[in-house]
């Protein structure tokens, strides 16, 4: 019996081992060109319900790119814009501006930057803006075959925890699974299939948990 609880899930997995193991094909992670230019509010529905700027709007995103696929961003360009904006709002630079306001803006920019830089949190944020939750309590009912695969992987980890070479191999395999889910999230979002994207976000969250387990051995 295997129990594993990923972040954001209230229930743990408790399943019997399957007879067959599902095989996955590894996909490379694509990195699209992303232009951060002249983002006009309202062209992409990522603004918060309170009327605040979305995380994408904070970084002057290109709305035409977001309409095609909000998940595919150029993280290098994002970092460049972040560094420029965080410098502008630094209390020592923002003359005539209340220091508390500058600190709050800096914290908000950093929170947005950290969210968009990481594939999992970026996808979760996009789905949140769409009103779709990825915190499923009955994922075992929705995706039982996947949870069976998780159980197989856990058992393989348990059987090889004293073998550094095998653990390294398992980490490489898990990186491939994470890349596959990231690719599938991108495809689902490019097709505006938010429910399918949420399914793969849930899977990615579990593979991230496996990754953490492997790194802690």
PDB file of C-alpha atoms in Angstrom:
ATOM      1  CA  UNK A   1       0.000   0.000   0.000  1.00  0.00           C
ATOM      2  CA  UNK A   2       1.321   3.412  -0.940  1.00  0.00           C
ATOM      3  CA  UNK A   3       0.399   6.843   0.354  1.00  0.00           C
ATOM      4  CA  UNK A   4       1.573  10.064  -1.213  1.00  0.00           C
ATOM      5  CA  UNK A   5       0.080  13.482  -0.705  1.00  0.00           C
ATOM      6  CA  UNK A   6       1.057  16.306  -3.037  1.00  0.00           C
ATOM      7  CA  UNK A   7       0.797  19.969  -2.169  1.00  0.00           C
ATOM      8  CA  UNK A   8      -2.735  21.234  -2.618  1.00  0.00           C
ATOM      9  CA  UNK A   9      -4.380  17.821  -2.228  1.00  0.00           C
ATOM     10  CA  UNK A  10      -6.396  17.071   0.875  1.00  0.00           C
ATOM     11  CA  UNK A  11      -6.487  13.331   0.350  1.00  0.00           C
ATOM     12  CA  UNK A  12      -3.612  10.895  -0.017  1.00  0.00           C
ATOM     13  CA  UNK A  13      -3.303   8.076  -2.525  1.00  0.00           C
ATOM     14  CA  UNK A  14      -4.033   4.615  -1.165  1.00  0.00           C
ATOM     15  CA  UNK A  15      -4.243   2.170  -4.072  1.00  0.00           C
ATOM     16  CA  UNK A  16      -3.324  -1.377  -4.996  1.00  0.00           C
ATOM     17  CA  UNK A  17      -0.477  -1.971  -7.429  1.00  0.00           C
ATOM     18  CA  UNK A  18      -1.654  -2.372 -11.063  1.00  0.00           C
ATOM     19  CA  UNK A  19      -0.839  -5.357 -13.235  1.00  0.00           C
ATOM     20  CA  UNK A  20       0.641  -3.261 -15.996  1.00  0.00           C
ATOM     21  CA  UNK A  21       2.751  -0.156 -15.947  1.00  0.00           C
ATOM     22  CA  UNK A  22       1.869   2.716 -18.231  1.00  0.00           C
ATOM     23  CA  UNK A  23       4.680   3.867 -20.509  1.00  0.00           C
ATOM     24  CA  UNK A  24       5.153   7.530 -21.283  1.00  0.00           C
ATOM     25  CA  UNK A  25       6.909   9.196 -24.190  1.00  0.00           C
ATOM     26  CA  UNK A  26       9.216  12.021 -23.280  1.00  0.00           C
ATOM     27  CA  UNK A  27       8.652  15.372 -24.924  1.00  0.00           C
ATOM     28  CA  UNK A  28      11.100  18.289 -24.922  1.00  0.00           C
ATOM     29  CA  UNK A  29      10.013  21.518 -23.299  1.00  0.00           C
ATOM     30  CA  UNK A  30       9.387  24.196 -25.882  1.00  0.00           C
ATOM     31  CA  UNK A  31      10.488  27.748 -25.278  1.00  0.00           C
ATOM     32  CA  UNK A  32       8.468  30.175 -27.359  1.00  0.00           C
ATOM     33  CA  UNK A  33       9.309  33.725 -28.342  1.00  0.00           C
ATOM     34  CA  UNK A  34       7.428  36.014 -26.001  1.00  0.00           C
ATOM     35  CA  UNK A  35       7.272  39.751 -26.591  1.00  0.00           C
ATOM     36  CA  UNK A  36       6.619  41.944 -23.567  1.00  0.00           C
ATOM     37  CA  UNK A  37       5.280  45.010 -25.326  1.00  0.00           C
ATOM     38  CA  UNK A  38       2.316  47.331 -24.814  1.00  0.00           C
ATOM     39  CA  UNK A  39      -0.102  45.136 -22.919  1.00  0.00           C
ATOM     40  CA  UNK A  40      -3.513  46.786 -22.913  1.00  0.00           C
ATOM     41  CA  UNK A  41      -5.894  45.781 -20.172  1.00  0.00           C
ATOM     42  CA  UNK A  42      -8.937  43.802 -21.182  1.00  0.00           C
ATOM     43  CA  UNK A  43      -7.433  42.034 -24.192  1.00  0.00           C
ATOM     44  CA  UNK A  44      -6.726  38.953 -22.143  1.00  0.00           C
ATOM     45  CA  UNK A  45      -8.856  37.853 -19.226  1.00  0.00           C
ATOM     46  CA  UNK A  46      -6.180  37.540 -16.567  1.00  0.00           C
ATOM     47  CA  UNK A  47      -7.169  40.604 -14.551  1.00  0.00           C
ATOM     48  CA  UNK A  48      -8.198  39.818 -11.016  1.00  0.00           C
ATOM     49  CA  UNK A  49     -11.802  40.057  -9.926  1.00  0.00           C
ATOM     50  CA  UNK A  50     -10.875  43.008  -7.716  1.00  0.00           C
ATOM     51  CA  UNK A  51      -9.800  44.967 -10.781  1.00  0.00           C
ATOM     52  CA  UNK A  52      -6.092  44.784 -10.008  1.00  0.00           C
ATOM     53  CA  UNK A  53      -3.461  44.235 -12.663  1.00  0.00           C
ATOM     54  CA  UNK A  54      -2.890  40.628 -13.572  1.00  0.00           C
ATOM     55  CA  UNK A  55       0.613  39.251 -13.181  1.00  0.00           C
ATOM     56  CA  UNK A  56       0.970  39.347 -16.962  1.00  0.00           C
ATOM     57  CA  UNK A  57      -0.073  42.996 -17.138  1.00  0.00           C
ATOM     58  CA  UNK A  58       2.510  43.902 -14.518  1.00  0.00           C
ATOM     59  CA  UNK A  59       5.218  42.927 -17.002  1.00  0.00           C
ATOM     60  CA  UNK A  60       3.799  44.760 -20.051  1.00  0.00           C
ATOM     61  CA  UNK A  61       2.915  41.536 -21.819  1.00  0.00           C
ATOM     62  CA  UNK A  62       2.002  41.244 -25.476  1.00  0.00           C
ATOM     63  CA  UNK A  63      -1.753  40.491 -25.494  1.00  0.00           C
ATOM     64  CA  UNK A  64      -1.669  38.844 -28.916  1.00  0.00           C
ATOM     65  CA  UNK A  65       0.816  36.296 -27.601  1.00  0.00           C
ATOM     66  CA  UNK A  66      -1.266  35.670 -24.487  1.00  0.00           C
ATOM     67  CA  UNK A  67      -4.378  35.095 -26.558  1.00  0.00           C
ATOM     68  CA  UNK A  68      -2.561  32.346 -28.459  1.00  0.00           C
ATOM     69  CA  UNK A  69      -1.094  30.633 -25.417  1.00  0.00           C
ATOM     70  CA  UNK A  70      -0.682  32.334 -22.016  1.00  0.00           C
ATOM     71  CA  UNK A  71       1.479  29.481 -20.749  1.00  0.00           C
ATOM     72  CA  UNK A  72       4.288  29.921 -23.294  1.00  0.00           C
ATOM     73  CA  UNK A  73       6.483  32.794 -22.164  1.00  0.00           C
ATOM     74  CA  UNK A  74      10.099  33.790 -22.601  1.00  0.00           C
ATOM     75  CA  UNK A  75      11.458  33.585 -19.065  1.00  0.00           C
ATOM     76  CA  UNK A  76      14.598  35.464 -20.100  1.00  0.00           C
ATOM     77  CA  UNK A  77      12.530  38.453 -21.201  1.00  0.00           C
ATOM     78  CA  UNK A  78      10.426  38.165 -18.063  1.00  0.00           C
ATOM     79  CA  UNK A  79      13.528  38.329 -15.873  1.00  0.00           C
ATOM     80  CA  UNK A  80      14.840  41.354 -17.769  1.00  0.00           C
ATOM     81  CA  UNK A  81      11.583  43.276 -17.305  1.00  0.00           C
ATOM     82  CA  UNK A  82      11.401  42.267 -13.654  1.00  0.00           C
ATOM     83  CA  UNK A  83      14.894  43.546 -12.873  1.00  0.00           C
ATOM     84  CA  UNK A  84      14.114  46.894 -14.511  1.00  0.00           C
ATOM     85  CA  UNK A  85      10.824  47.332 -12.699  1.00  0.00           C
ATOM     86  CA  UNK A  86      12.106  46.206  -9.314  1.00  0.00           C
ATOM     87  CA  UNK A  87      14.896  48.763  -9.605  1.00  0.00           C
ATOM     88  CA  UNK A  88      12.416  51.548 -10.369  1.00  0.00           C
ATOM     89  CA  UNK A  89      10.343  50.727  -7.304  1.00  0.00           C
ATOM     90  CA  UNK A  90      13.282  50.354  -4.936  1.00  0.00           C
ATOM     91  CA  UNK A  91      12.744  52.720  -1.957  1.00  0.00           C
ATOM     92  CA  UNK A  92      16.141  54.349  -2.541  1.00  0.00           C
ATOM     93  CA  UNK A  93      15.275  55.093  -6.172  1.00  0.00           C
ATOM     94  CA  UNK A  94      11.568  55.958  -6.017  1.00  0.00           C
ATOM     95  CA  UNK A  95      11.981  59.564  -4.864  1.00  0.00           C
ATOM     96  CA  UNK A  96       8.859  61.279  -3.598  1.00  0.00           C
ATOM     97  CA  UNK A  97       7.021  57.978  -3.205  1.00  0.00           C
ATOM     98  CA  UNK A  98       5.987  56.621   0.164  1.00  0.00           C
ATOM     99  CA  UNK A  99       8.484  53.953   1.220  1.00  0.00           C
ATOM    100  CA  UNK A 100       5.724  51.588   2.318  1.00  0.00           C
ATOM    101  CA  UNK A 101       4.082  51.871  -1.103  1.00  0.00           C
ATOM    102  CA  UNK A 102       7.398  51.138  -2.790  1.00  0.00           C
ATOM    103  CA  UNK A 103       7.976  48.099  -0.607  1.00  0.00           C
ATOM    104  CA  UNK A 104       4.472  46.793  -1.291  1.00  0.00           C
ATOM    105  CA  UNK A 105       4.914  47.255  -5.035  1.00  0.00           C
ATOM    106  CA  UNK A 106       8.295  45.526  -4.940  1.00  0.00           C
ATOM    107  CA  UNK A 107       6.804  42.613  -3.003  1.00  0.00           C
ATOM    108  CA  UNK A 108       3.920  42.377  -5.469  1.00  0.00           C
ATOM    109  CA  UNK A 109       6.274  42.374  -8.454  1.00  0.00           C
ATOM    110  CA  UNK A 110       8.440  39.695  -6.857  1.00  0.00           C
ATOM    111  CA  UNK A 111       5.421  37.530  -6.088  1.00  0.00           C
ATOM    112  CA  UNK A 112       4.197  37.858  -9.679  1.00  0.00           C
ATOM    113  CA  UNK A 113       7.664  37.155 -11.076  1.00  0.00           C
ATOM    114  CA  UNK A 114       8.186  34.039  -8.960  1.00  0.00           C
ATOM    115  CA  UNK A 115       4.752  32.749  -9.952  1.00  0.00           C
ATOM    116  CA  UNK A 116       5.254  33.221 -13.695  1.00  0.00           C
ATOM    117  CA  UNK A 117       8.814  31.890 -13.769  1.00  0.00           C
ATOM    118  CA  UNK A 118       7.865  28.393 -12.588  1.00  0.00           C
ATOM    119  CA  UNK A 119       5.763  26.255 -14.994  1.00  0.00           C
ATOM    120  CA  UNK A 120       3.569  24.731 -12.272  1.00  0.00           C
ATOM    121  CA  UNK A 121       2.716  27.956 -10.456  1.00  0.00           C
ATOM    122  CA  UNK A 122       2.288  29.779 -13.791  1.00  0.00           C
ATOM    123  CA  UNK A 123      -0.236  27.186 -14.961  1.00  0.00           C
ATOM    124  CA  UNK A 124      -2.030  27.231 -11.600  1.00  0.00           C
ATOM    125  CA  UNK A 125      -2.284  31.019 -11.782  1.00  0.00           C
ATOM    126  CA  UNK A 126      -3.717  30.980 -15.317  1.00  0.00           C
ATOM    127  CA  UNK A 127      -6.324  28.398 -14.329  1.00  0.00           C
ATOM    128  CA  UNK A 128      -7.156  30.347 -11.186  1.00  0.00           C
ATOM    129  CA  UNK A 129      -7.902  33.398 -13.321  1.00  0.00           C
ATOM    130  CA  UNK A 130     -10.185  31.186 -15.399  1.00  0.00           C
ATOM    131  CA  UNK A 131     -12.015  30.071 -12.271  1.00  0.00           C
ATOM    132  CA  UNK A 132     -10.746  26.499 -12.511  1.00  0.00           C
ATOM    133  CA  UNK A 133      -9.391  24.698  -9.459  1.00  0.00           C
ATOM    134  CA  UNK A 134      -6.575  22.151  -9.632  1.00  0.00           C
ATOM    135  CA  UNK A 135      -6.987  21.079  -5.994  1.00  0.00           C
ATOM    136  CA  UNK A 136      -8.995  17.909  -6.586  1.00  0.00           C
ATOM    137  CA  UNK A 137     -10.145  15.715  -3.690  1.00  0.00           C
ATOM    138  CA  UNK A 138     -11.215  12.857  -5.945  1.00  0.00           C
ATOM    139  CA  UNK A 139      -8.343  12.688  -8.408  1.00  0.00           C
ATOM    140  CA  UNK A 140      -8.190   8.924  -7.893  1.00  0.00           C
ATOM    141  CA  UNK A 141     -11.634   8.710  -9.499  1.00  0.00           C
ATOM    142  CA  UNK A 142     -10.697  11.018 -12.361  1.00  0.00           C
ATOM    143  CA  UNK A 143      -7.250   9.659 -13.155  1.00  0.00           C
ATOM    144  CA  UNK A 144      -6.799   6.179 -11.589  1.00  0.00           C
ATOM    145  CA  UNK A 145      -4.296   4.908 -14.167  1.00  0.00           C
ATOM    146  CA  UNK A 146      -1.987   7.818 -13.438  1.00  0.00           C
ATOM    147  CA  UNK A 147      -2.140   7.176  -9.707  1.00  0.00           C
ATOM    148  CA  UNK A 148      -1.268   3.550 -10.341  1.00  0.00           C
ATOM    149  CA  UNK A 149       1.840   4.726 -12.174  1.00  0.00           C
ATOM    150  CA  UNK A 150       2.722   6.978  -9.234  1.00  0.00           C
ATOM    151  CA  UNK A 151       2.505   3.927  -6.981  1.00  0.00           C
ATOM    152  CA  UNK A 152       4.841   1.946  -9.244  1.00  0.00           C
ATOM    153  CA  UNK A 153       7.371   4.772  -9.222  1.00  0.00           C
ATOM    154  CA  UNK A 154       7.219   5.034  -5.434  1.00  0.00           C
ATOM    155  CA  UNK A 155       7.856   1.319  -5.048  1.00  0.00           C
ATOM    156  CA  UNK A 156      10.805   1.552  -7.415  1.00  0.00           C
ATOM    157  CA  UNK A 157      12.233   4.377  -5.328  1.00  0.00           C
ATOM    158  CA  UNK A 158      11.798   2.353  -2.139  1.00  0.00           C
ATOM    159  CA  UNK A 159      13.570  -0.628  -3.685  1.00  0.00           C
ATOM    160  CA  UNK A 160      16.565   1.406  -4.847  1.00  0.00           C
ATOM    161  CA  UNK A 161      16.974   4.085  -2.179  1.00  0.00           C
ATOM    162  CA  UNK A 162      20.466   2.775  -1.295  1.00  0.00           C
ATOM    163  CA  UNK A 163      21.699   2.931  -4.891  1.00  0.00           C
ATOM    164  CA  UNK A 164      22.895   6.442  -5.876  1.00  0.00           C
ATOM    165  CA  UNK A 165      23.238   5.385  -9.511  1.00  0.00           C
ATOM    166  CA  UNK A 166      19.659   4.122  -9.662  1.00  0.00           C
ATOM    167  CA  UNK A 167      18.317   7.182  -7.873  1.00  0.00           C
ATOM    168  CA  UNK A 168      20.075   9.375 -10.420  1.00  0.00           C
ATOM    169  CA  UNK A 169      18.447   7.364 -13.193  1.00  0.00           C
ATOM    170  CA  UNK A 170      15.033   7.707 -11.552  1.00  0.00           C
ATOM    171  CA  UNK A 171      15.530  11.468 -11.273  1.00  0.00           C
ATOM    172  CA  UNK A 172      16.311  11.637 -14.984  1.00  0.00           C
ATOM    173  CA  UNK A 173      13.198   9.621 -15.799  1.00  0.00           C
ATOM    174  CA  UNK A 174      11.090  11.836 -13.564  1.00  0.00           C
ATOM    175  CA  UNK A 175      12.454  14.958 -15.262  1.00  0.00           C
ATOM    176  CA  UNK A 176      11.221  13.468 -18.518  1.00  0.00           C
ATOM    177  CA  UNK A 177       7.763  12.927 -17.046  1.00  0.00           C
ATOM    178  CA  UNK A 178       7.656  16.505 -15.790  1.00  0.00           C
ATOM    179  CA  UNK A 179       8.677  17.791 -19.214  1.00  0.00           C
ATOM    180  CA  UNK A 180       5.914  15.717 -20.780  1.00  0.00           C
ATOM    181  CA  UNK A 181       3.269  17.191 -18.506  1.00  0.00           C
ATOM    182  CA  UNK A 182       4.549  20.724 -19.126  1.00  0.00           C
ATOM    183  CA  UNK A 183       4.288  20.097 -22.861  1.00  0.00           C
ATOM    184  CA  UNK A 184       0.736  18.781 -22.478  1.00  0.00           C
ATOM    185  CA  UNK A 185      -0.256  21.780 -20.355  1.00  0.00           C
ATOM    186  CA  UNK A 186       1.008  24.058 -23.108  1.00  0.00           C
ATOM    187  CA  UNK A 187      -0.924  22.198 -25.813  1.00  0.00           C
ATOM    188  CA  UNK A 188      -4.120  22.176 -23.747  1.00  0.00           C
ATOM    189  CA  UNK A 189      -3.887  25.894 -23.030  1.00  0.00           C
ATOM    190  CA  UNK A 190      -3.161  26.743 -26.655  1.00  0.00           C
ATOM    191  CA  UNK A 191      -6.456  24.987 -27.442  1.00  0.00           C
ATOM    192  CA  UNK A 192      -8.221  26.750 -24.545  1.00  0.00           C
ATOM    193  CA  UNK A 193      -8.988  23.334 -23.048  1.00  0.00           C
ATOM    194  CA  UNK A 194      -8.745  24.472 -19.445  1.00  0.00           C
ATOM    195  CA  UNK A 195     -10.124  21.297 -17.874  1.00  0.00           C
ATOM    196  CA  UNK A 196      -7.535  19.163 -19.658  1.00  0.00           C
ATOM    197  CA  UNK A 197      -4.845  21.646 -18.644  1.00  0.00           C
ATOM    198  CA  UNK A 198      -5.993  21.295 -15.026  1.00  0.00           C
ATOM    199  CA  UNK A 199      -5.634  17.514 -15.252  1.00  0.00           C
ATOM    200  CA  UNK A 200      -2.031  17.786 -16.415  1.00  0.00           C
ATOM    201  CA  UNK A 201      -1.312  20.449 -13.784  1.00  0.00           C
ATOM    202  CA  UNK A 202      -2.440  17.948 -11.147  1.00  0.00           C
ATOM    203  CA  UNK A 203      -0.138  15.333 -12.648  1.00  0.00           C
ATOM    204  CA  UNK A 204       2.787  17.748 -12.739  1.00  0.00           C
ATOM    205  CA  UNK A 205       2.235  18.543  -9.082  1.00  0.00           C
ATOM    206  CA  UNK A 206       2.573  14.867  -8.206  1.00  0.00           C
ATOM    207  CA  UNK A 207       5.738  14.468 -10.290  1.00  0.00           C
ATOM    208  CA  UNK A 208       7.179  17.488  -8.484  1.00  0.00           C
ATOM    209  CA  UNK A 209       6.461  15.683  -5.220  1.00  0.00           C
ATOM    210  CA  UNK A 210       8.300  12.614  -6.510  1.00  0.00           C
ATOM    211  CA  UNK A 211      11.185  14.879  -7.486  1.00  0.00           C
ATOM    212  CA  UNK A 212      11.353  16.263  -3.956  1.00  0.00           C
ATOM    213  CA  UNK A 213      11.345  12.740  -2.494  1.00  0.00           C
ATOM    214  CA  UNK A 214      14.235  11.722  -4.747  1.00  0.00           C
ATOM    215  CA  UNK A 215      16.276  14.805  -3.859  1.00  0.00           C
ATOM    216  CA  UNK A 216      15.846  14.187  -0.152  1.00  0.00           C
ATOM    217  CA  UNK A 217      17.291  10.659  -0.312  1.00  0.00           C
TER     218      UNK A 217
END
